[in-house]
């Protein structure tokens, strides 16, 4: 849902954003704004980074515990609007915060722009046909859940029990895991993604044990020991560590991981875990998206004929 930026009306929203942070993984990109009145492409005037920072200071400067960094300013999917991505930080954690600025730069909205139309998820469903990650479940499943995840991401670890439970309770659904390592902030995540890819290449059914084992020991892995630790978890999962390590070193492995990341970027994935349920985007699946909500979405798709 999108909310008009009005402090009085949205007091509850601001309190949620500022006080109830859920630590999540996020991707950081360099802000490349142009000044007001200049255009990016042919239709969108982007606010300057100085204007965005002044806006955020006026809105949130009262909170001594809150800091932010403007990560990106770009044209939004909605024609004429600018999309601002900021990373908010408090002692409790970090949160991605998006602001959509109106063409006249006099008003803004927060939240997410969602697709609209009689079949709003059709475009994402079509793009997700390119998902080539490891698959859990029947090939002809009625519901396809695609997860963009990062083995170093704490929120992905928190979501894992929910997705495991869901797959046990929904035998007519299948899960595809797509690597989306947030390598700018998670220093061993790209190495982890290559190991995950290679475990799946060798033996698809072992990858799920590998994922759960890595999450279990996530806090013990560092950039310095990642290769040794991940090889051990490959062995624990029942795959061949030597074969997987050889696969990790191949250029085509990095190419597959980059292609998975590019697919996520094309679908506007900016945090992990992000799920697509028959094309419907769901962010989180731990603290911020309850299990019963996601299960209800899956059940709805199981009982609703495809268009």
Short mmCIF file of C-alpha atoms in Angstrom, two decimals:
data_model
loop_
_atom_site.label_atom_id
_atom_site.label_comp_id
_atom_site.label_asym_id
_atom_site.label_seq_id
_atom_site.Cartn_x
_atom_site.Cartn_y
_atom_site.Cartn_z
CA UNK A 1 0.00 0.00 0.00
CA UNK A 2 1.21 3.55 -0.75
CA UNK A 3 0.71 6.32 1.82
CA UNK A 4 0.62 10.06 1.15
CA UNK A 5 3.42 11.68 3.07
CA UNK A 6 1.59 13.54 5.83
CA UNK A 7 3.05 13.52 9.32
CA UNK A 8 -0.26 13.93 11.12
CA UNK A 9 -2.12 11.26 9.16
CA UNK A 10 0.76 8.81 9.11
CA UNK A 11 2.03 9.08 12.68
CA UNK A 12 1.65 5.33 13.13
CA UNK A 13 3.59 4.64 9.94
CA UNK A 14 6.47 6.86 11.01
CA UNK A 15 6.63 5.21 14.42
CA UNK A 16 6.84 1.82 12.75
CA UNK A 17 9.62 2.99 10.43
CA UNK A 18 11.64 4.73 13.13
CA UNK A 19 11.11 2.60 16.22
CA UNK A 20 10.36 -0.93 15.09
CA UNK A 21 13.24 -1.71 12.80
CA UNK A 22 13.62 -5.27 11.55
CA UNK A 23 17.23 -6.06 10.58
CA UNK A 24 17.24 -7.01 6.90
CA UNK A 25 19.78 -7.44 4.16
CA UNK A 26 19.86 -4.66 1.58
CA UNK A 27 21.72 -3.71 -1.54
CA UNK A 28 23.51 -0.39 -1.66
CA UNK A 29 23.90 1.53 -4.88
CA UNK A 30 25.52 4.85 -5.53
CA UNK A 31 23.14 7.80 -5.74
CA UNK A 32 23.33 9.47 -9.12
CA UNK A 33 20.76 12.27 -8.99
CA UNK A 34 20.35 15.25 -11.24
CA UNK A 35 19.10 18.57 -10.04
CA UNK A 36 15.45 19.66 -10.02
CA UNK A 37 14.40 20.63 -13.50
CA UNK A 38 16.91 18.31 -15.14
CA UNK A 39 15.65 15.06 -16.57
CA UNK A 40 16.77 11.47 -16.46
CA UNK A 41 15.69 9.90 -19.70
CA UNK A 42 12.88 11.96 -21.19
CA UNK A 43 10.16 12.28 -18.55
CA UNK A 44 11.41 12.25 -14.96
CA UNK A 45 12.85 15.19 -13.04
CA UNK A 46 14.89 13.87 -10.12
CA UNK A 47 15.39 15.69 -6.82
CA UNK A 48 18.97 16.35 -5.80
CA UNK A 49 20.59 14.38 -3.01
CA UNK A 50 20.84 17.63 -1.02
CA UNK A 51 17.06 18.11 -1.30
CA UNK A 52 16.39 14.54 -0.18
CA UNK A 53 18.72 14.89 2.80
CA UNK A 54 17.09 18.18 3.80
CA UNK A 55 13.65 16.54 3.57
CA UNK A 56 14.73 13.60 5.73
CA UNK A 57 16.35 15.94 8.26
CA UNK A 58 13.15 17.95 8.58
CA UNK A 59 11.08 14.77 8.97
CA UNK A 60 13.33 12.71 11.21
CA UNK A 61 15.96 15.02 12.68
CA UNK A 62 14.17 14.95 16.02
CA UNK A 63 15.22 11.29 16.52
CA UNK A 64 18.77 11.31 17.90
CA UNK A 65 19.15 7.56 17.33
CA UNK A 66 18.29 7.65 13.63
CA UNK A 67 20.78 8.16 10.82
CA UNK A 68 20.39 7.57 7.11
CA UNK A 69 22.22 7.34 3.84
CA UNK A 70 20.69 8.12 0.46
CA UNK A 71 21.49 5.03 -1.59
CA UNK A 72 19.83 5.79 -4.92
CA UNK A 73 17.72 8.36 -6.74
CA UNK A 74 16.24 7.16 -10.03
CA UNK A 75 13.11 7.29 -12.19
CA UNK A 76 10.35 5.12 -10.71
CA UNK A 77 8.34 2.53 -12.61
CA UNK A 78 5.38 4.92 -12.41
CA UNK A 79 5.96 7.44 -15.20
CA UNK A 80 7.04 10.87 -14.01
CA UNK A 81 7.73 9.84 -10.41
CA UNK A 82 11.19 9.70 -8.87
CA UNK A 83 12.13 6.82 -6.58
CA UNK A 84 14.42 7.56 -3.64
CA UNK A 85 15.98 4.70 -1.68
CA UNK A 86 17.47 5.50 1.71
CA UNK A 87 19.00 3.19 4.29
CA UNK A 88 17.81 4.06 7.80
CA UNK A 89 19.92 2.95 10.77
CA UNK A 90 19.18 2.80 14.50
CA UNK A 91 20.82 0.82 17.32
CA UNK A 92 18.21 -1.87 16.62
CA UNK A 93 19.17 -2.42 12.99
CA UNK A 94 18.78 -1.17 9.45
CA UNK A 95 15.83 -0.75 7.13
CA UNK A 96 15.41 0.17 3.50
CA UNK A 97 13.04 3.10 3.11
CA UNK A 98 11.55 4.16 -0.23
CA UNK A 99 10.05 7.52 -1.10
CA UNK A 100 8.24 8.23 -4.36
CA UNK A 101 8.39 11.90 -5.29
CA UNK A 102 5.64 13.43 -7.44
CA UNK A 103 6.60 15.05 -10.76
CA UNK A 104 6.15 18.56 -9.34
CA UNK A 105 8.34 17.62 -6.32
CA UNK A 106 5.76 19.10 -3.94
CA UNK A 107 4.41 15.80 -2.61
CA UNK A 108 5.78 12.34 -1.86
CA UNK A 109 4.49 8.89 -0.96
CA UNK A 110 6.11 6.05 0.93
CA UNK A 111 5.80 2.31 0.52
CA UNK A 112 5.97 0.36 -2.73
CA UNK A 113 4.61 0.93 -6.19
CA UNK A 114 2.72 -2.23 -7.13
CA UNK A 115 1.67 -3.45 -10.58
CA UNK A 116 -1.92 -2.72 -11.58
CA UNK A 117 -4.40 -4.31 -13.99
CA UNK A 118 -6.65 -7.31 -14.44
CA UNK A 119 -3.64 -9.62 -14.06
CA UNK A 120 -1.11 -7.55 -12.11
CA UNK A 121 1.41 -10.37 -11.64
CA UNK A 122 1.58 -11.51 -15.27
CA UNK A 123 4.72 -9.53 -16.13
CA UNK A 124 6.67 -10.84 -13.13
CA UNK A 125 5.48 -14.39 -13.82
CA UNK A 126 6.78 -14.13 -17.38
CA UNK A 127 10.17 -12.82 -16.21
CA UNK A 128 10.44 -15.59 -13.62
CA UNK A 129 10.37 -18.24 -16.32
CA UNK A 130 14.09 -17.46 -16.50
CA UNK A 131 14.59 -18.68 -12.90
CA UNK A 132 17.03 -21.60 -13.10
CA UNK A 133 17.93 -22.15 -9.44
CA UNK A 134 17.54 -25.42 -7.53
CA UNK A 135 13.95 -26.67 -7.31
CA UNK A 136 12.17 -28.24 -4.36
CA UNK A 137 8.83 -29.85 -5.20
CA UNK A 138 7.02 -31.26 -8.21
CA UNK A 139 7.92 -29.88 -11.63
CA UNK A 140 4.21 -29.54 -12.51
CA UNK A 141 3.25 -27.78 -9.24
CA UNK A 142 0.27 -25.44 -9.39
CA UNK A 143 2.06 -22.75 -7.37
CA UNK A 144 5.64 -21.64 -7.99
CA UNK A 145 7.46 -19.78 -5.21
CA UNK A 146 10.71 -18.13 -6.22
CA UNK A 147 12.98 -17.01 -3.39
CA UNK A 148 15.79 -14.51 -3.91
CA UNK A 149 18.10 -15.19 -0.98
CA UNK A 150 21.55 -14.59 0.47
CA UNK A 151 23.27 -17.18 2.67
CA UNK A 152 24.87 -14.45 4.82
CA UNK A 153 21.58 -12.60 5.36
CA UNK A 154 20.18 -12.87 8.95
CA UNK A 155 16.63 -12.23 7.71
CA UNK A 156 16.94 -15.16 5.29
CA UNK A 157 18.01 -17.37 8.16
CA UNK A 158 15.00 -16.16 10.19
CA UNK A 159 12.65 -16.94 7.30
CA UNK A 160 14.01 -20.46 6.70
CA UNK A 161 11.81 -22.28 9.27
CA UNK A 162 8.73 -20.68 7.71
CA UNK A 163 9.59 -21.67 4.16
CA UNK A 164 10.45 -25.21 5.30
CA UNK A 165 7.10 -25.50 7.08
CA UNK A 166 5.26 -24.07 4.08
CA UNK A 167 6.76 -26.60 1.69
CA UNK A 168 5.80 -29.42 4.05
CA UNK A 169 2.21 -28.19 4.26
CA UNK A 170 1.82 -27.32 0.57
CA UNK A 171 2.74 -30.38 -1.52
CA UNK A 172 1.24 -28.76 -4.64
CA UNK A 173 3.73 -25.89 -4.48
CA UNK A 174 7.35 -25.83 -5.61
CA UNK A 175 10.20 -23.60 -4.48
CA UNK A 176 12.98 -22.22 -6.67
CA UNK A 177 15.94 -20.66 -4.88
CA UNK A 178 17.66 -17.83 -6.73
CA UNK A 179 21.01 -16.52 -5.53
CA UNK A 180 20.93 -12.81 -4.71
CA UNK A 181 24.05 -12.16 -2.60
CA UNK A 182 24.23 -8.61 -1.23
CA UNK A 183 27.98 -8.55 -1.77
CA UNK A 184 28.43 -4.86 -0.94
CA UNK A 185 27.55 -5.52 2.72
CA UNK A 186 27.84 -9.32 3.09
CA UNK A 187 31.47 -10.08 2.44
CA UNK A 188 31.33 -13.86 1.98
CA UNK A 189 27.84 -14.01 0.45
CA UNK A 190 29.06 -14.23 -3.16
CA UNK A 191 31.36 -17.14 -2.31
CA UNK A 192 28.42 -18.77 -0.54
CA UNK A 193 26.26 -18.27 -3.63
CA UNK A 194 28.83 -20.02 -5.81
CA UNK A 195 28.99 -22.98 -3.41
CA UNK A 196 25.20 -23.18 -3.34
CA UNK A 197 25.06 -23.11 -7.13
CA UNK A 198 27.66 -25.87 -7.42
CA UNK A 199 26.00 -28.09 -4.82
CA UNK A 200 22.81 -27.80 -6.86
CA UNK A 201 24.68 -28.58 -10.07
CA UNK A 202 26.04 -31.78 -8.56
CA UNK A 203 22.93 -33.00 -6.75
CA UNK A 204 19.81 -30.86 -6.48
CA UNK A 205 18.33 -32.67 -3.49
CA UNK A 206 21.38 -31.98 -1.29
CA UNK A 207 21.19 -28.21 -1.69
CA UNK A 208 18.37 -27.80 0.83
CA UNK A 209 20.39 -29.46 3.59
CA UNK A 210 23.37 -27.33 2.56
CA UNK A 211 21.30 -24.14 2.87
CA UNK A 212 19.93 -25.04 6.30
CA UNK A 213 23.38 -26.06 7.56
CA UNK A 214 24.95 -22.79 6.40
CA UNK A 215 22.17 -20.81 8.10
CA UNK A 216 22.70 -22.82 11.29
CA UNK A 217 26.39 -21.85 11.34
CA UNK A 218 26.03 -18.43 9.70
CA UNK A 219 27.61 -16.55 12.59
CA UNK A 220 30.74 -18.71 12.50
CA UNK A 221 31.62 -17.96 8.88
CA UNK A 222 33.96 -15.11 7.97
CA UNK A 223 35.45 -13.93 4.66
CA UNK A 224 38.75 -15.48 5.76
CA UNK A 225 37.42 -18.97 6.63
CA UNK A 226 34.47 -19.12 4.21
CA UNK A 227 36.02 -21.60 1.75
CA UNK A 228 37.04 -24.07 4.45
CA UNK A 229 33.75 -23.77 6.33
CA UNK A 230 31.58 -24.05 3.22
CA UNK A 231 33.48 -27.13 2.02
CA UNK A 232 32.69 -28.73 5.35
CA UNK A 233 28.99 -27.97 4.98
CA UNK A 234 29.07 -29.41 1.46
CA UNK A 235 30.30 -32.67 2.95
CA UNK A 236 27.67 -32.52 5.71
CA UNK A 237 24.98 -32.10 3.05
CA UNK A 238 26.10 -35.26 1.25
CA UNK A 239 27.82 -33.68 -1.76
CA UNK A 240 31.44 -34.08 -2.92
CA UNK A 241 33.57 -31.20 -1.50
CA UNK A 242 36.34 -31.62 -4.09
CA UNK A 243 33.93 -31.60 -7.04
CA UNK A 244 32.04 -28.62 -5.65
CA UNK A 245 35.26 -26.67 -4.96
CA UNK A 246 36.40 -27.30 -8.54
CA UNK A 247 33.04 -26.04 -9.79
CA UNK A 248 33.28 -22.92 -7.61
CA UNK A 249 36.53 -21.95 -9.35
CA UNK A 250 35.02 -22.06 -12.84
CA UNK A 251 34.09 -18.78 -14.60
CA UNK A 252 30.72 -20.18 -15.66
CA UNK A 253 29.72 -20.54 -12.00
CA UNK A 254 30.18 -16.83 -11.39
CA UNK A 255 28.27 -16.19 -14.63
CA UNK A 256 25.26 -18.19 -13.35
CA UNK A 257 25.27 -16.32 -10.04
CA UNK A 258 25.48 -12.96 -11.84
CA UNK A 259 22.58 -13.97 -14.09
CA UNK A 260 20.50 -14.83 -11.03
CA UNK A 261 21.33 -11.45 -9.48
CA UNK A 262 20.45 -9.70 -12.74
CA UNK A 263 17.05 -11.41 -12.78
CA UNK A 264 16.38 -10.18 -9.25
CA UNK A 265 17.44 -6.66 -10.17
CA UNK A 266 15.13 -6.73 -13.19
CA UNK A 267 12.28 -7.61 -10.82
CA UNK A 268 13.22 -4.74 -8.46
CA UNK A 269 14.52 -7.01 -5.71
CA UNK A 270 16.46 -4.81 -3.28
CA UNK A 271 16.40 -6.84 -0.06
CA UNK A 272 16.55 -10.46 0.98
CA UNK A 273 14.66 -12.64 1.31
CA UNK A 274 12.22 -11.61 -1.40
CA UNK A 275 9.68 -14.16 -2.59
CA UNK A 276 7.43 -14.29 -5.65
CA UNK A 277 4.30 -16.45 -5.28
CA UNK A 278 3.00 -17.03 -8.80
CA UNK A 279 4.46 -13.60 -9.57
CA UNK A 280 3.19 -11.84 -6.42
CA UNK A 281 6.07 -10.13 -4.63
CA UNK A 282 6.40 -10.79 -0.90
CA UNK A 283 9.27 -9.26 1.06
CA UNK A 284 10.43 -10.89 4.27
CA UNK A 285 8.56 -13.95 5.55
CA UNK A 286 9.76 -13.76 9.14
CA UNK A 287 8.97 -10.79 11.37
CA UNK A 288 7.33 -8.49 8.84
CA UNK A 289 5.27 -10.99 6.81
CA UNK A 290 3.54 -13.58 9.04
CA UNK A 291 3.44 -17.24 8.08
CA UNK A 292 -0.37 -17.38 7.96
CA UNK A 293 -0.47 -14.51 5.48
CA UNK A 294 1.92 -16.21 3.07
CA UNK A 295 0.14 -19.57 3.43
CA UNK A 296 -3.18 -17.87 2.66
CA UNK A 297 -1.66 -16.45 -0.55
CA UNK A 298 -0.45 -19.91 -1.58
CA UNK A 299 -3.82 -21.49 -0.75
CA UNK A 300 -5.58 -18.80 -2.78
CA UNK A 301 -3.44 -19.58 -5.82
CA UNK A 302 -4.04 -23.30 -5.37
CA UNK A 303 -7.79 -22.74 -5.43
CA UNK A 304 -7.97 -20.03 -8.08
CA UNK A 305 -7.69 -21.05 -11.75
CA UNK A 306 -4.88 -19.35 -13.61
CA UNK A 307 -5.90 -16.69 -16.12
#
